[in-house]
């Protein structure tokens, strides 16, 4: 089964085009380094919660949208090798450009696929 990295972030609405540009550049790198697929999703229906929610998790501010993203990898080792390469290669930052959101409020994690159906 595959390994999936998931990400949730709050992006200023006015940075949507910049986010898409950034995401496309990052996806190109992820795919070069072994990703099977990259998905970026812009908020359409993401309600505030009473106890917990995506907006609460990333401390969404007025004028921000929630982005839900995931990368599918053949395995955890490939994902970790990609991230290590991206963090250690100064050319990667130049290729991806500046992040159009506050990365300190992004949440993420890695998950082993236990079931899938298409």
CSV table of N, CA, C and O in Angstrom, one decimal:
chain,number,residue,atom,x,y,z
A,1,UNK,N,0.8,-1.2,0.0
A,1,UNK,CA,0.0,0.0,0.0
A,1,UNK,C,0.9,1.3,0.0
A,1,UNK,O,2.0,1.2,0.4
A,2,UNK,N,0.3,2.3,-0.4
A,2,UNK,CA,1.0,3.6,-0.5
A,2,UNK,C,1.1,4.4,0.8
A,2,UNK,O,0.5,4.0,1.8
A,3,UNK,N,1.9,5.4,0.7
A,3,UNK,CA,2.1,6.3,1.9
A,3,UNK,C,1.6,7.7,1.4
A,3,UNK,O,1.9,8.1,0.3
A,4,UNK,N,0.9,8.4,2.3
A,4,UNK,CA,0.3,9.6,2.0
A,4,UNK,C,0.7,10.7,3.0
A,4,UNK,O,0.7,10.4,4.2
A,5,UNK,N,1.1,11.8,2.5
A,5,UNK,CA,1.4,13.0,3.3
A,5,UNK,C,0.2,14.0,3.1
A,5,UNK,O,-0.1,14.3,2.0
A,6,UNK,N,-0.4,14.4,4.2
A,6,UNK,CA,-1.5,15.3,4.2
A,6,UNK,C,-1.1,16.7,4.8
A,6,UNK,O,-0.4,16.7,5.7
A,7,UNK,N,-1.7,17.7,4.2
A,7,UNK,CA,-1.4,19.1,4.7
A,7,UNK,C,-2.7,19.9,4.7
A,7,UNK,O,-3.5,19.8,3.8
A,8,UNK,N,-2.8,20.8,5.7
A,8,UNK,CA,-3.9,21.7,5.8
A,8,UNK,C,-3.3,23.1,6.2
A,8,UNK,O,-2.4,23.1,7.1
A,9,UNK,N,-3.6,24.1,5.4
A,9,UNK,CA,-3.1,25.4,5.7
A,9,UNK,C,-4.1,26.5,5.5
A,9,UNK,O,-5.2,26.2,4.8
A,10,UNK,N,-3.9,27.7,6.0
A,10,UNK,CA,-4.8,28.8,5.7
A,10,UNK,C,-4.0,29.8,4.8
A,10,UNK,O,-2.9,30.2,5.1
A,11,UNK,N,-4.6,30.1,3.7
A,11,UNK,CA,-4.0,31.0,2.7
A,11,UNK,C,-4.8,32.2,2.5
A,11,UNK,O,-6.0,32.1,2.3
A,12,UNK,N,-4.2,33.4,2.5
A,12,UNK,CA,-4.9,34.6,2.2
A,12,UNK,C,-5.7,34.5,0.9
A,12,UNK,O,-5.0,34.1,-0.1
A,13,UNK,N,-6.9,34.9,0.9
A,13,UNK,CA,-7.7,34.8,-0.4
A,13,UNK,C,-7.0,35.5,-1.5
A,13,UNK,O,-7.0,35.0,-2.6
A,14,UNK,N,-6.4,36.6,-1.2
A,14,UNK,CA,-5.8,37.4,-2.3
A,14,UNK,C,-4.5,36.7,-2.9
A,14,UNK,O,-4.0,37.1,-3.9
A,15,UNK,N,-4.1,35.7,-2.2
A,15,UNK,CA,-2.9,34.9,-2.6
A,15,UNK,C,-3.2,33.6,-3.4
A,15,UNK,O,-2.3,32.8,-3.6
A,16,UNK,N,-4.5,33.5,-3.8
A,16,UNK,CA,-4.9,32.2,-4.4
A,16,UNK,C,-4.0,31.9,-5.7
A,16,UNK,O,-3.5,30.8,-5.8
A,17,UNK,N,-3.9,32.9,-6.6
A,17,UNK,CA,-3.1,32.7,-7.8
A,17,UNK,C,-1.6,32.4,-7.4
A,17,UNK,O,-1.0,31.5,-8.0
A,18,UNK,N,-1.1,33.1,-6.5
A,18,UNK,CA,0.3,32.8,-6.0
A,18,UNK,C,0.4,31.4,-5.4
A,18,UNK,O,1.4,30.7,-5.7
A,19,UNK,N,-0.6,31.0,-4.7
A,19,UNK,CA,-0.6,29.7,-4.1
A,19,UNK,C,-0.6,28.6,-5.2
A,19,UNK,O,0.2,27.6,-5.1
A,20,UNK,N,-1.4,28.8,-6.2
A,20,UNK,CA,-1.5,27.8,-7.3
A,20,UNK,C,-0.1,27.7,-8.0
A,20,UNK,O,0.4,26.6,-8.3
A,21,UNK,N,0.5,28.9,-8.3
A,21,UNK,CA,1.8,28.9,-8.9
A,21,UNK,C,2.8,28.1,-8.0
A,21,UNK,O,3.6,27.3,-8.5
A,22,UNK,N,2.8,28.4,-6.8
A,22,UNK,CA,3.7,27.8,-5.8
A,22,UNK,C,3.5,26.3,-5.8
A,22,UNK,O,4.4,25.5,-5.8
A,23,UNK,N,2.2,25.9,-5.7
A,23,UNK,CA,1.8,24.5,-5.6
A,23,UNK,C,2.3,23.7,-6.9
A,23,UNK,O,2.7,22.6,-6.8
A,24,UNK,N,2.1,24.3,-8.0
A,24,UNK,CA,2.5,23.7,-9.3
A,24,UNK,C,4.0,23.5,-9.3
A,24,UNK,O,4.5,22.4,-9.8
A,25,UNK,N,4.8,24.5,-8.9
A,25,UNK,CA,6.2,24.3,-8.8
A,25,UNK,C,6.6,23.2,-7.9
A,25,UNK,O,7.5,22.4,-8.2
A,26,UNK,N,6.0,23.2,-6.7
A,26,UNK,CA,6.3,22.2,-5.7
A,26,UNK,C,5.9,20.8,-6.2
A,26,UNK,O,6.7,19.8,-6.1
A,27,UNK,N,4.8,20.7,-6.9
A,27,UNK,CA,4.3,19.4,-7.4
A,27,UNK,C,5.3,18.8,-8.4
A,27,UNK,O,5.6,17.6,-8.5
A,28,UNK,N,5.8,19.7,-9.2
A,28,UNK,CA,6.8,19.3,-10.2
A,28,UNK,C,8.0,18.6,-9.6
A,28,UNK,O,8.5,17.6,-10.0
A,29,UNK,N,8.5,19.3,-8.5
A,29,UNK,CA,9.6,18.7,-7.7
A,29,UNK,C,9.2,17.4,-7.1
A,29,UNK,O,10.0,16.4,-7.2
A,30,UNK,N,8.1,17.4,-6.4
A,30,UNK,CA,7.6,16.1,-5.8
A,30,UNK,C,7.6,15.0,-6.8
A,30,UNK,O,8.0,13.9,-6.5
A,31,UNK,N,7.0,15.2,-7.9
A,31,UNK,CA,6.9,14.2,-9.0
A,31,UNK,C,8.3,13.8,-9.5
A,31,UNK,O,8.5,12.6,-9.6
A,32,UNK,N,9.2,14.7,-9.6
A,32,UNK,CA,10.6,14.4,-10.1
A,32,UNK,C,11.3,13.5,-9.0
A,32,UNK,O,12.1,12.6,-9.4
A,33,UNK,N,10.9,13.7,-7.8
A,33,UNK,CA,11.6,12.9,-6.7
A,33,UNK,C,10.8,11.7,-6.2
A,33,UNK,O,11.0,11.2,-5.1
A,34,UNK,N,9.8,11.3,-7.0
A,34,UNK,CA,9.2,10.0,-6.7
A,34,UNK,C,7.7,10.0,-6.3
A,34,UNK,O,7.1,8.9,-6.1
A,35,UNK,N,7.1,11.2,-6.2
A,35,UNK,CA,5.6,11.2,-5.8
A,35,UNK,C,4.8,10.5,-6.9
A,35,UNK,O,5.1,10.6,-8.1
A,36,UNK,N,3.7,9.8,-6.5
A,36,UNK,CA,2.8,9.2,-7.5
A,36,UNK,C,1.8,10.2,-7.9
A,36,UNK,O,1.3,10.2,-9.1
A,37,UNK,N,1.3,11.1,-7.0
A,37,UNK,CA,0.3,12.1,-7.3
A,37,UNK,C,0.4,13.2,-6.3
A,37,UNK,O,0.9,13.0,-5.2
A,38,UNK,N,-0.1,14.4,-6.7
A,38,UNK,CA,-0.1,15.6,-5.8
A,38,UNK,C,-1.5,16.2,-6.0
A,38,UNK,O,-1.9,16.4,-7.2
A,39,UNK,N,-2.2,16.5,-5.0
A,39,UNK,CA,-3.5,17.1,-5.0
A,39,UNK,C,-3.5,18.3,-4.1
A,39,UNK,O,-3.1,18.3,-3.0
A,40,UNK,N,-4.0,19.4,-4.7
A,40,UNK,CA,-4.2,20.7,-4.0
A,40,UNK,C,-5.6,21.1,-4.1
A,40,UNK,O,-6.2,21.1,-5.2
A,41,UNK,N,-6.3,21.4,-3.0
A,41,UNK,CA,-7.7,21.7,-2.9
A,41,UNK,C,-8.0,23.0,-2.2
A,41,UNK,O,-7.5,23.2,-1.1
A,42,UNK,N,-8.8,23.9,-2.8
A,42,UNK,CA,-9.1,25.2,-2.2
A,42,UNK,C,-10.5,25.1,-1.6
A,42,UNK,O,-11.4,24.6,-2.2
A,43,UNK,N,-10.6,25.7,-0.5
A,43,UNK,CA,-11.8,25.7,0.3
A,43,UNK,C,-13.1,26.1,-0.5
A,43,UNK,O,-13.1,27.1,-1.2
A,44,UNK,N,-14.1,25.3,-0.3
A,44,UNK,CA,-15.4,25.6,-0.9
A,44,UNK,C,-16.5,25.6,0.2
A,44,UNK,O,-17.3,26.5,0.4
A,45,UNK,N,-16.4,24.6,1.1
A,45,UNK,CA,-17.4,24.4,2.2
A,45,UNK,C,-16.6,23.9,3.4
A,45,UNK,O,-16.6,22.7,3.6
A,46,UNK,N,-16.0,24.8,4.1
A,46,UNK,CA,-15.3,24.4,5.3
A,46,UNK,C,-15.8,25.2,6.5
A,46,UNK,O,-15.4,26.3,6.8
A,47,UNK,N,-16.7,24.6,7.3
A,47,UNK,CA,-17.3,25.3,8.4
A,47,UNK,C,-16.4,25.5,9.6
A,47,UNK,O,-15.5,24.6,9.8
A,48,UNK,N,-16.7,26.5,10.4
A,48,UNK,CA,-16.1,26.6,11.7
A,48,UNK,C,-16.7,25.6,12.6
A,48,UNK,O,-17.8,25.2,12.4
A,49,UNK,N,-15.9,25.1,13.5
A,49,UNK,CA,-16.4,24.1,14.4
A,49,UNK,C,-16.6,24.7,15.8
A,49,UNK,O,-16.1,25.7,16.1
A,50,UNK,N,-17.3,23.9,16.7
A,50,UNK,CA,-17.5,24.3,18.1
A,50,UNK,C,-16.3,23.8,18.9
A,50,UNK,O,-15.9,24.5,19.8
A,51,UNK,N,-15.8,22.6,18.6
A,51,UNK,CA,-14.8,22.0,19.4
A,51,UNK,C,-13.5,21.9,18.7
A,51,UNK,O,-12.4,22.0,19.2
A,52,UNK,N,-13.6,21.5,17.4
A,52,UNK,CA,-12.4,21.4,16.5
A,52,UNK,C,-12.9,21.5,15.1
A,52,UNK,O,-14.0,21.3,14.7
A,53,UNK,N,-11.9,21.9,14.2
A,53,UNK,CA,-12.3,22.0,12.8
A,53,UNK,C,-11.0,22.4,12.0
A,53,UNK,O,-10.0,22.7,12.7
A,54,UNK,N,-11.0,22.3,10.7
A,54,UNK,CA,-9.9,22.7,9.9
A,54,UNK,C,-9.5,24.2,10.2
A,54,UNK,O,-8.4,24.5,10.4
A,55,UNK,N,-10.5,25.1,10.2
A,55,UNK,CA,-10.2,26.5,10.5
A,55,UNK,C,-9.5,26.7,11.9
A,55,UNK,O,-8.6,27.5,12.0
A,56,UNK,N,-10.0,26.0,12.9
A,56,UNK,CA,-9.4,26.1,14.2
A,56,UNK,C,-8.0,25.6,14.2
A,56,UNK,O,-7.1,26.1,14.9
A,57,UNK,N,-7.8,24.5,13.5
A,57,UNK,CA,-6.5,23.8,13.6
A,57,UNK,C,-5.4,24.7,13.0
A,57,UNK,O,-4.3,24.6,13.5
A,58,UNK,N,-5.7,25.5,12.0
A,58,UNK,CA,-4.7,26.4,11.4
A,58,UNK,C,-4.9,27.8,11.7
A,58,UNK,O,-4.2,28.7,11.2
A,59,UNK,N,-5.8,28.1,12.7
A,59,UNK,CA,-6.0,29.4,13.2
A,59,UNK,C,-6.4,30.4,12.0
A,59,UNK,O,-5.8,31.5,11.9
A,60,UNK,N,-7.3,30.0,11.2
A,60,UNK,CA,-7.7,30.8,10.1
A,60,UNK,C,-8.2,32.2,10.5
A,60,UNK,O,-8.9,32.3,11.4
A,61,UNK,N,-7.6,33.2,9.8
A,61,UNK,CA,-8.0,34.6,10.1
A,61,UNK,C,-9.0,35.1,9.0
A,61,UNK,O,-9.2,34.4,8.0
A,62,UNK,N,-9.6,36.2,9.3
A,62,UNK,CA,-10.5,36.8,8.4
A,62,UNK,C,-9.8,37.0,7.0
A,62,UNK,O,-8.6,37.4,7.0
A,63,UNK,N,-10.4,36.6,5.9
A,63,UNK,CA,-9.8,36.8,4.6
A,63,UNK,C,-9.0,35.6,4.2
A,63,UNK,O,-8.3,35.7,3.1
A,64,UNK,N,-8.9,34.6,4.9
A,64,UNK,CA,-8.1,33.4,4.6
A,64,UNK,C,-9.0,32.2,4.2
A,64,UNK,O,-10.1,32.1,4.6
A,65,UNK,N,-8.5,31.4,3.3
A,65,UNK,CA,-9.2,30.2,2.9
A,65,UNK,C,-8.4,29.0,3.3
A,65,UNK,O,-7.1,29.0,3.5
A,66,UNK,N,-9.1,27.9,3.5
A,66,UNK,CA,-8.4,26.6,3.9
A,66,UNK,C,-8.0,25.9,2.6
A,66,UNK,O,-8.7,25.8,1.7
A,67,UNK,N,-6.8,25.4,2.7
A,67,UNK,CA,-6.2,24.5,1.6
A,67,UNK,C,-6.0,23.1,2.2
A,67,UNK,O,-5.4,23.0,3.3
A,68,UNK,N,-6.5,22.1,1.5
A,68,UNK,CA,-6.3,20.7,1.9
A,68,UNK,C,-5.5,20.0,0.8
A,68,UNK,O,-6.0,20.0,-0.4
A,69,UNK,N,-4.4,19.5,1.1
A,69,UNK,CA,-3.5,19.0,0.1
A,69,UNK,C,-3.0,17.6,0.5
A,69,UNK,O,-2.9,17.3,1.7
A,70,UNK,N,-2.7,16.8,-0.5
A,70,UNK,CA,-2.0,15.5,-0.1
A,70,UNK,C,-1.1,15.0,-1.3
A,70,UNK,O,-1.4,15.4,-2.4
A,71,UNK,N,-0.1,14.3,-0.9
A,71,UNK,CA,0.8,13.7,-1.9
A,71,UNK,C,0.8,12.2,-1.6
A,71,UNK,O,1.0,11.8,-0.5
A,72,UNK,N,0.7,11.5,-2.7
A,72,UNK,CA,0.8,10.0,-2.6
A,72,UNK,C,2.2,9.6,-3.1
A,72,UNK,O,2.6,10.0,-4.1
A,73,UNK,N,2.7,8.7,-2.2
A,73,UNK,CA,4.1,8.2,-2.5
A,73,UNK,C,4.0,6.6,-2.6
A,73,UNK,O,3.2,6.0,-2.0
A,74,UNK,N,5.0,6.0,-3.2
A,74,UNK,CA,5.0,4.6,-3.2
A,74,UNK,C,5.3,4.0,-1.8
A,74,UNK,O,4.9,2.9,-1.5
A,75,UNK,N,6.1,4.8,-1.0
A,75,UNK,CA,6.4,4.3,0.4
A,75,UNK,C,6.9,5.5,1.2
A,75,UNK,O,7.2,6.6,0.6
A,76,UNK,N,7.0,5.3,2.5
A,76,UNK,CA,7.5,6.3,3.4
A,76,UNK,C,9.0,6.7,3.1
A,76,UNK,O,9.3,7.9,3.2
A,77,UNK,N,9.8,5.8,2.7
A,77,UNK,CA,11.2,6.1,2.5
A,77,UNK,C,11.4,7.1,1.3
A,77,UNK,O,12.2,8.0,1.4
A,78,UNK,N,10.6,6.9,0.3
A,78,UNK,CA,10.6,7.8,-0.9
A,78,UNK,C,10.2,9.2,-0.5
A,78,UNK,O,10.8,10.2,-0.8
A,79,UNK,N,9.2,9.3,0.3
A,79,UNK,CA,8.7,10.6,0.8
A,79,UNK,C,9.7,11.3,1.6
A,79,UNK,O,10.0,12.5,1.5
A,80,UNK,N,10.3,10.6,2.6
A,80,UNK,CA,11.4,11.2,3.4
A,80,UNK,C,12.6,11.6,2.6
A,80,UNK,O,13.2,12.6,2.9
A,81,UNK,N,13.0,10.8,1.7
A,81,UNK,CA,14.1,11.1,0.8
A,81,UNK,C,13.9,12.4,0.1
A,81,UNK,O,14.8,13.3,-0.1
A,82,UNK,N,12.7,12.6,-0.4
A,82,UNK,CA,12.3,13.8,-1.2
A,82,UNK,C,12.4,15.0,-0.2
A,82,UNK,O,13.0,16.0,-0.6
A,83,UNK,N,11.8,14.9,0.9
A,83,UNK,CA,11.8,16.0,1.9
A,83,UNK,C,13.2,16.4,2.3
A,83,UNK,O,13.6,17.6,2.4
A,84,UNK,N,14.0,15.4,2.5
A,84,UNK,CA,15.4,15.6,2.9
A,84,UNK,C,16.2,16.4,1.8
A,84,UNK,O,16.9,17.3,2.0
A,85,UNK,N,15.9,15.9,0.5
A,85,UNK,CA,16.6,16.6,-0.6
A,85,UNK,C,16.1,18.0,-0.8
A,85,UNK,O,16.9,18.9,-1.0
A,86,UNK,N,14.8,18.2,-0.6
A,86,UNK,CA,14.2,19.6,-0.7
A,86,UNK,C,14.8,20.5,0.4
A,86,UNK,O,15.0,21.7,0.1
A,87,UNK,N,15.0,20.0,1.6
A,87,UNK,CA,15.4,20.8,2.7
A,87,UNK,C,16.9,21.1,2.6
A,87,UNK,O,17.4,22.2,3.1
A,88,UNK,N,17.7,20.2,1.9
A,88,UNK,CA,19.1,20.4,1.9
A,88,UNK,C,19.7,21.0,0.6
A,88,UNK,O,20.8,21.4,0.5
A,89,UNK,N,18.8,21.2,-0.4
A,89,UNK,CA,19.3,21.7,-1.7
A,89,UNK,C,18.8,23.1,-1.9
A,89,UNK,O,17.6,23.4,-2.0
A,90,UNK,N,19.8,24.1,-1.8
A,90,UNK,CA,19.4,25.5,-1.9
A,90,UNK,C,18.7,25.9,-3.2
A,90,UNK,O,17.9,26.8,-3.3
A,91,UNK,N,18.8,25.1,-4.3
A,91,UNK,CA,18.1,25.4,-5.5
A,91,UNK,C,16.6,25.1,-5.5
A,91,UNK,O,15.9,25.7,-6.2
A,92,UNK,N,16.2,24.3,-4.5
A,92,UNK,CA,14.8,24.0,-4.4
A,92,UNK,C,14.0,25.2,-4.0
A,92,UNK,O,12.9,25.4,-4.5
A,93,UNK,N,14.5,26.0,-3.1
A,93,UNK,CA,13.8,27.2,-2.7
A,93,UNK,C,13.7,28.2,-3.9
A,93,UNK,O,12.6,28.7,-4.0
A,94,UNK,N,14.7,28.3,-4.7
A,94,UNK,CA,14.6,29.1,-5.9
A,94,UNK,C,13.6,28.6,-6.8
A,94,UNK,O,12.8,29.4,-7.5
A,95,UNK,N,13.5,27.3,-7.0
A,95,UNK,CA,12.5,26.7,-7.9
A,95,UNK,C,11.1,26.9,-7.4
A,95,UNK,O,10.1,27.1,-8.2
A,96,UNK,N,10.8,26.8,-6.1
A,96,UNK,CA,9.5,26.9,-5.5
A,96,UNK,C,9.1,28.3,-5.3
A,96,UNK,O,7.9,28.6,-5.3
A,97,UNK,N,10.0,29.2,-5.0
A,97,UNK,CA,9.6,30.6,-4.7
A,97,UNK,C,9.2,30.7,-3.2
A,97,UNK,O,9.2,29.7,-2.5
A,98,UNK,N,8.8,31.8,-2.9
A,98,UNK,CA,8.3,32.1,-1.5
A,98,UNK,C,6.9,31.5,-1.2
A,98,UNK,O,6.1,31.6,-2.1
A,99,UNK,N,6.7,31.0,-0.1
A,99,UNK,CA,5.4,30.4,0.3
A,99,UNK,C,4.4,31.6,0.4
A,99,UNK,O,4.7,32.5,1.2
A,100,UNK,N,3.3,31.5,-0.2
A,100,UNK,CA,2.3,32.6,-0.1
A,100,UNK,C,1.3,32.5,1.0
A,100,UNK,O,0.2,32.9,1.0
A,101,UNK,N,1.8,31.8,2.1
A,101,UNK,CA,1.0,31.7,3.3
A,101,UNK,C,1.9,31.5,4.5
A,101,UNK,O,3.1,31.3,4.3
A,102,UNK,N,1.4,31.5,5.7
A,102,UNK,CA,2.2,31.3,6.9
A,102,UNK,C,2.4,29.8,7.2
A,102,UNK,O,1.5,29.1,7.7
A,103,UNK,N,3.5,29.3,6.8
A,103,UNK,CA,3.8,27.9,7.0
A,103,UNK,C,3.8,27.4,8.5
A,103,UNK,O,3.7,26.3,8.7
A,104,UNK,N,4.0,28.4,9.4
A,104,UNK,CA,4.0,28.0,10.8
A,104,UNK,C,2.6,27.5,11.3
A,104,UNK,O,2.5,26.8,12.3
A,105,UNK,N,1.6,27.9,10.6
A,105,UNK,CA,0.2,27.5,10.9
A,105,UNK,C,-0.3,26.3,10.1
A,105,UNK,O,-1.4,25.8,10.2
A,106,UNK,N,0.6,25.7,9.3
A,106,UNK,CA,0.2,24.5,8.5
A,106,UNK,C,0.3,23.3,9.4
A,106,UNK,O,1.3,23.2,10.2
A,107,UNK,N,-0.6,22.4,9.2
A,107,UNK,CA,-0.5,21.1,9.9
A,107,UNK,C,-0.3,20.0,8.9
A,107,UNK,O,-0.7,20.2,7.7
A,108,UNK,N,0.4,19.0,9.2
A,108,UNK,CA,0.7,17.9,8.3
A,108,UNK,C,1.0,16.6,9.0
A,108,UNK,O,1.3,16.6,10.2
A,109,UNK,N,1.0,15.6,8.2
A,109,UNK,CA,1.4,14.3,8.8
A,109,UNK,C,1.5,13.3,7.7
A,109,UNK,O,1.1,13.5,6.5
A,110,UNK,N,2.1,12.1,8.0
A,110,UNK,CA,2.2,11.0,7.1
A,110,UNK,C,1.4,9.8,7.5
A,110,UNK,O,1.3,9.6,8.7
A,111,UNK,N,0.8,9.2,6.5
A,111,UNK,CA,-0.2,8.1,6.8
A,111,UNK,C,0.1,6.9,5.9
A,111,UNK,O,0.4,7.1,4.7
A,112,UNK,N,0.0,5.7,6.4
A,112,UNK,CA,0.0,4.5,5.7
A,112,UNK,C,-1.4,4.2,5.2
A,112,UNK,O,-2.3,4.2,5.9
A,113,UNK,N,-1.5,3.9,3.9
A,113,UNK,CA,-2.8,3.6,3.3
A,113,UNK,C,-3.2,2.2,3.8
A,113,UNK,O,-2.4,1.2,3.7
A,114,UNK,N,-4.3,2.0,4.4
A,114,UNK,CA,-4.8,0.7,4.9
A,114,UNK,C,-6.0,0.2,4.0
A,114,UNK,O,-6.3,-1.0,4.1
A,115,UNK,N,-6.6,1.0,3.2
A,115,UNK,CA,-7.7,0.7,2.4
A,115,UNK,C,-7.8,1.7,1.3
A,115,UNK,O,-7.7,2.9,1.5
A,116,UNK,N,-8.1,1.3,0.1
A,116,UNK,CA,-8.4,2.2,-1.0
A,116,UNK,C,-9.4,1.6,-2.0
A,116,UNK,O,-9.4,0.4,-2.1
A,117,UNK,N,-10.2,2.4,-2.5
A,117,UNK,CA,-11.2,2.0,-3.5
A,117,UNK,C,-11.3,3.1,-4.5
A,117,UNK,O,-11.5,4.3,-4.2
A,118,UNK,N,-11.3,2.8,-5.8
A,118,UNK,CA,-11.5,3.8,-6.9
A,118,UNK,C,-12.8,3.5,-7.5
A,118,UNK,O,-13.4,2.5,-7.5
